[in-house]
PDB file of C-alpha atoms in Angstrom:
ATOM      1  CA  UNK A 299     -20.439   3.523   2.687  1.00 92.00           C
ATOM      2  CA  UNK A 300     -16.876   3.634   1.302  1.00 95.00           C
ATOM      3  CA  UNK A 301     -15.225   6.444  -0.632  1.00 97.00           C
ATOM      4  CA  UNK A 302     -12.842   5.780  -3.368  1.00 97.00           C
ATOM      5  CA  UNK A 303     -10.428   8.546  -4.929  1.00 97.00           C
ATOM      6  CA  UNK A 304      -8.242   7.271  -7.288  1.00 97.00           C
ATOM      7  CA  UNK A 305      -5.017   9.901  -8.549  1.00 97.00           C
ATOM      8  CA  UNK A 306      -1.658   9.482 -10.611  1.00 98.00           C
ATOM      9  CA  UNK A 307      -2.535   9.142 -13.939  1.00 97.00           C
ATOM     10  CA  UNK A 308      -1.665  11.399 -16.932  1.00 97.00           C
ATOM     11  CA  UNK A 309       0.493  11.249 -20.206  1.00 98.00           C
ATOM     12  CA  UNK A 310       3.197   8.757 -20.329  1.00 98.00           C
ATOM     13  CA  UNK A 311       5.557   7.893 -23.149  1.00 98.00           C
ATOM     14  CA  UNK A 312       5.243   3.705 -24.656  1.00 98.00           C
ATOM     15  CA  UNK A 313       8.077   2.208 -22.147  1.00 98.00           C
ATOM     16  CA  UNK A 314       7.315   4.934 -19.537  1.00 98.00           C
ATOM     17  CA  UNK A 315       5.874   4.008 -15.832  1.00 98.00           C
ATOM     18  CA  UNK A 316       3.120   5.798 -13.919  1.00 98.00           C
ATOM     19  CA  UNK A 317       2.100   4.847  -9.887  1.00 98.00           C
ATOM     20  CA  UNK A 318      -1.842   5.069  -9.407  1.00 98.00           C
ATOM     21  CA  UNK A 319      -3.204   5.587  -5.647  1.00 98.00           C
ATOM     22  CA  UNK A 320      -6.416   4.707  -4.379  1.00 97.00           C
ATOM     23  CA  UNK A 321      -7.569   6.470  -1.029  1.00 97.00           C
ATOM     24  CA  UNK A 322     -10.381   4.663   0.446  1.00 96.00           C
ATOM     25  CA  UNK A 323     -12.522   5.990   3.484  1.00 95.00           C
ATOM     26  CA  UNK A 324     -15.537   5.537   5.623  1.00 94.00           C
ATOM     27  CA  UNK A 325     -16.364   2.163   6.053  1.00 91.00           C
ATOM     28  CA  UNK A 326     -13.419   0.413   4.738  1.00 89.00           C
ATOM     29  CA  UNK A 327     -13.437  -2.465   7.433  1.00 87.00           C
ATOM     30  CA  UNK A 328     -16.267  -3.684   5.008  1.00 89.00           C
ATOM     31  CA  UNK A 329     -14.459  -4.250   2.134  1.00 90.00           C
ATOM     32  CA  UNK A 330     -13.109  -8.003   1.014  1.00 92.00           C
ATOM     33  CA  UNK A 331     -11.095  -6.758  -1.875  1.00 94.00           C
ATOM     34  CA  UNK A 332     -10.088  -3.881  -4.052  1.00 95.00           C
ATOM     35  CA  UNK A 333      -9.535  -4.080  -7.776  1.00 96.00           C
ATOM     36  CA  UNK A 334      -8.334  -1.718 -10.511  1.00 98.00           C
ATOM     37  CA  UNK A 335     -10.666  -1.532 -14.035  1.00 98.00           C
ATOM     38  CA  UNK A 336     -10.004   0.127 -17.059  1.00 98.00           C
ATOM     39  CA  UNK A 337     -11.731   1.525 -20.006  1.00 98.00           C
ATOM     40  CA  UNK A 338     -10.718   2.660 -23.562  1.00 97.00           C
ATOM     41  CA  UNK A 339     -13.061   4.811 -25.412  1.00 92.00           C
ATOM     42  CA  UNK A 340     -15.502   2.465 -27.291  1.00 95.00           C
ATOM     43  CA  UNK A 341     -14.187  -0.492 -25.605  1.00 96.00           C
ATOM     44  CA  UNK A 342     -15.853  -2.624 -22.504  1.00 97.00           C
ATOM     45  CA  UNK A 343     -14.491  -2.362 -18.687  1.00 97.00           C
ATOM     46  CA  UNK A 344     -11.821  -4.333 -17.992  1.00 97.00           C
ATOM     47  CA  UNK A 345     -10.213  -6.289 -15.631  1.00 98.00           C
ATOM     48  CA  UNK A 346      -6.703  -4.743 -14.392  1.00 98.00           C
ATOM     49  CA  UNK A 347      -6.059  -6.452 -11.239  1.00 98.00           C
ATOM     50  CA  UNK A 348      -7.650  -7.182  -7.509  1.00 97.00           C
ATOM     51  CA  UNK A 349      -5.804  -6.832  -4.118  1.00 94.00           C
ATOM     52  CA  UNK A 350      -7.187  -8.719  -1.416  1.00 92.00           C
ATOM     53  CA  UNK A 351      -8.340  -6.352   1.398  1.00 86.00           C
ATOM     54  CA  UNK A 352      -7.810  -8.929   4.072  1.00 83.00           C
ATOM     55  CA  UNK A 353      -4.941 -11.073   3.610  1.00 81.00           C
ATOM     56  CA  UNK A 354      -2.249  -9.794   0.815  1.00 84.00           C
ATOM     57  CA  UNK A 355      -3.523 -12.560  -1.968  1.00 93.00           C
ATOM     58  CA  UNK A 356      -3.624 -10.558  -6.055  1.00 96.00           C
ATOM     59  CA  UNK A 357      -5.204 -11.123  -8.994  1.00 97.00           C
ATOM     60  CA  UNK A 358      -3.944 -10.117 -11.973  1.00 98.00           C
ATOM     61  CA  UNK A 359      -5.051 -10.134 -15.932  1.00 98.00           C
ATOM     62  CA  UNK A 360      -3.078 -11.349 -18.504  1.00 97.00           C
ATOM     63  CA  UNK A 361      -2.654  -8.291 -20.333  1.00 96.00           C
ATOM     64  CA  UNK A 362      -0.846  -6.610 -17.472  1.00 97.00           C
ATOM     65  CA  UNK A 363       0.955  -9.526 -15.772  1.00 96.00           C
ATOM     66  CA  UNK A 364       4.513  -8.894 -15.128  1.00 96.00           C
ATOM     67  CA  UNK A 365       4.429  -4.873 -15.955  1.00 98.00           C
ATOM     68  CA  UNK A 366       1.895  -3.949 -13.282  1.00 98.00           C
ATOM     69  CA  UNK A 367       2.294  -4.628  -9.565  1.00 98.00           C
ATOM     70  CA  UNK A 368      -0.706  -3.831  -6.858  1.00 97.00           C
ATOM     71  CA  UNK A 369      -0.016  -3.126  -3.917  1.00 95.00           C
ATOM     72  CA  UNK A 370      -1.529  -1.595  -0.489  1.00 93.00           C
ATOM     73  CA  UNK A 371      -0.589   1.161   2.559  1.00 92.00           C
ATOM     74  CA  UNK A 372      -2.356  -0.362   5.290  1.00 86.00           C
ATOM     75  CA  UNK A 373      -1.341   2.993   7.245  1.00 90.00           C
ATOM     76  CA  UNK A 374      -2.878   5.014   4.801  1.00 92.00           C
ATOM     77  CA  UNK A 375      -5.948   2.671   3.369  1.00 92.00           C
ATOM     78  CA  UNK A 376      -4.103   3.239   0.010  1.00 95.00           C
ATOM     79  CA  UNK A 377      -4.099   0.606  -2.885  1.00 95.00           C
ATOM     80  CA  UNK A 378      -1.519   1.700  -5.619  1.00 97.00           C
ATOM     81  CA  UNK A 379      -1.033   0.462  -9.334  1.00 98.00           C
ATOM     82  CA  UNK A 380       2.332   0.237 -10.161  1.00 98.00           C
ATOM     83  CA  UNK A 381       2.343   0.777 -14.150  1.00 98.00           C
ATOM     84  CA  UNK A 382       5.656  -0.013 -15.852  1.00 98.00           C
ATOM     85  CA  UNK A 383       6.620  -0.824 -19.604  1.00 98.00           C
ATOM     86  CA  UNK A 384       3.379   0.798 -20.585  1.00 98.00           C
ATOM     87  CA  UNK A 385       1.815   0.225 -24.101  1.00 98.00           C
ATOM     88  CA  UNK A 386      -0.629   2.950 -26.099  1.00 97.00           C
ATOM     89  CA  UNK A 387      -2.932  -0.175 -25.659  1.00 96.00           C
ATOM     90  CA  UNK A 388      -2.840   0.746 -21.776  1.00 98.00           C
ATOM     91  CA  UNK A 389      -4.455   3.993 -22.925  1.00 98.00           C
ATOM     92  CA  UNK A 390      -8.122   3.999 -20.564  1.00 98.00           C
ATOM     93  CA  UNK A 391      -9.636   5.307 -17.619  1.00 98.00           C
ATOM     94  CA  UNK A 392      -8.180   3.606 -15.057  1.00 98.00           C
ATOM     95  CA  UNK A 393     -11.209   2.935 -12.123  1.00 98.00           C
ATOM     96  CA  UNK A 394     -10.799   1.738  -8.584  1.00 97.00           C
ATOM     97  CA  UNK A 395     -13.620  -0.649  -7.177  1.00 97.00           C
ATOM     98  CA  UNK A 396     -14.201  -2.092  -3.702  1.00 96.00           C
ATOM     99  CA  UNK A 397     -15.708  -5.436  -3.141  1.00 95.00           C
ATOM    100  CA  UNK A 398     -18.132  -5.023   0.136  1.00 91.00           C
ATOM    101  CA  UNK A 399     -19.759  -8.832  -0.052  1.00 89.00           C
ATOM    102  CA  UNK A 400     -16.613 -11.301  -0.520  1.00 87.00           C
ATOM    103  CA  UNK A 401     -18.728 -13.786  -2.424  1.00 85.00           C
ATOM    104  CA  UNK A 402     -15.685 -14.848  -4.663  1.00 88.00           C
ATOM    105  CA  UNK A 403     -11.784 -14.395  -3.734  1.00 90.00           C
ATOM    106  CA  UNK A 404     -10.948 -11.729  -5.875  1.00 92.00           C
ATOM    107  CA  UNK A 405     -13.310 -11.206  -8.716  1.00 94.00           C
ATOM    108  CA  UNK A 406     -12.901  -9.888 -12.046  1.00 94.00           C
ATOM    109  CA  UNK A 407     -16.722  -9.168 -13.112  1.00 94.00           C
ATOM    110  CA  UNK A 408     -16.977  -5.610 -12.149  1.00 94.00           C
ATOM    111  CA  UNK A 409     -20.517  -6.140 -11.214  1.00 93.00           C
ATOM    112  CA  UNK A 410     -19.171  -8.324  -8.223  1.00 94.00           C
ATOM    113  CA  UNK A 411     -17.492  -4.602  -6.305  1.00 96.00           C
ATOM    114  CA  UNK A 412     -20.114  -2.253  -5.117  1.00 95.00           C
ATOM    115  CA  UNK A 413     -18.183   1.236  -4.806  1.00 97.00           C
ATOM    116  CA  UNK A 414     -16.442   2.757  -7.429  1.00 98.00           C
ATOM    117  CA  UNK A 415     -13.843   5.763  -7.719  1.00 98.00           C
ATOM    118  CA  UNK A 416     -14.653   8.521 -10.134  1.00 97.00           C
ATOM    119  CA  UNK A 417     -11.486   7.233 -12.612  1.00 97.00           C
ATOM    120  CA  UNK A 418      -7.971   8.722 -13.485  1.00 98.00           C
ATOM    121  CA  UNK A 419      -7.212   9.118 -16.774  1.00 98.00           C
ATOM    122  CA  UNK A 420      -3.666   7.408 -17.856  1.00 98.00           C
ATOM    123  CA  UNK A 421      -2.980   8.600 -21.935  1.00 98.00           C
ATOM    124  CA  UNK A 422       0.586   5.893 -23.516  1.00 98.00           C
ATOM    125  CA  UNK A 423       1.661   8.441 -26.418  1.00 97.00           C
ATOM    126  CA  UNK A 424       4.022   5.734 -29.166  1.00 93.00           C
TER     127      UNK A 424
END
């Protein structure tokens, strides 16, 4: 099993940055990748971006390329989310996942990571 706690999020002015962490624990030599998922109310879960557990290889979607950087603490088995420039559209809970199988090199679908944190909430006021 792997634990997931993700932390850092909260209200942010449009332009602003916030710096998400995700702790991960127990069995964490299992895990192929990490990723980072959002979700706005009424909206699907969404592809942030994916940190390879293994090497240092990322992943990241369009939406966020170029204002959010991942990143990873091997000391601390930490994955962080750097969020600059943010937009109200950034506006979700913000989930972290761990990959466990390594079936595909960083994967988007969210169905592809097995554990999941319990979400931070991040809130871009305009």
């Amino acid at each position: 099993q792997v634990q997931l706690v993700e932390s850092g999020g909260g209200l942010v002015q449009a332009g602003g940055s916030l710096r998400l962490s995700c702790v991960a624990s127990g069995r964490t030599f299992t895990i192929y990748a990490l990723g980072w998922f959002r979700q706005a109310p009424g909206k699907e879960r969404e592809f942030v971006a994916a940190f390879d557990w293994i090497g240092s290889n990322t992943r990241y979607s369009s939406s966020v390329k170029d204002r959010f950087t991942i990143s990873r603490d091997n000391a601390r088995n930490t994955v962080y989310l750097q969020m600059n420039s943010l937009k109200p559209e950034d506006t979700a809970v913000y989930y972290c996942a761990a990959d466990r199988y390594g079936s595909e090199a960083l994967p988007t679908a969210g169905g592809r990571y097995t554990y999941w944190g319990q979400g931070t909430q991040v809130t871009v006021s305009s």
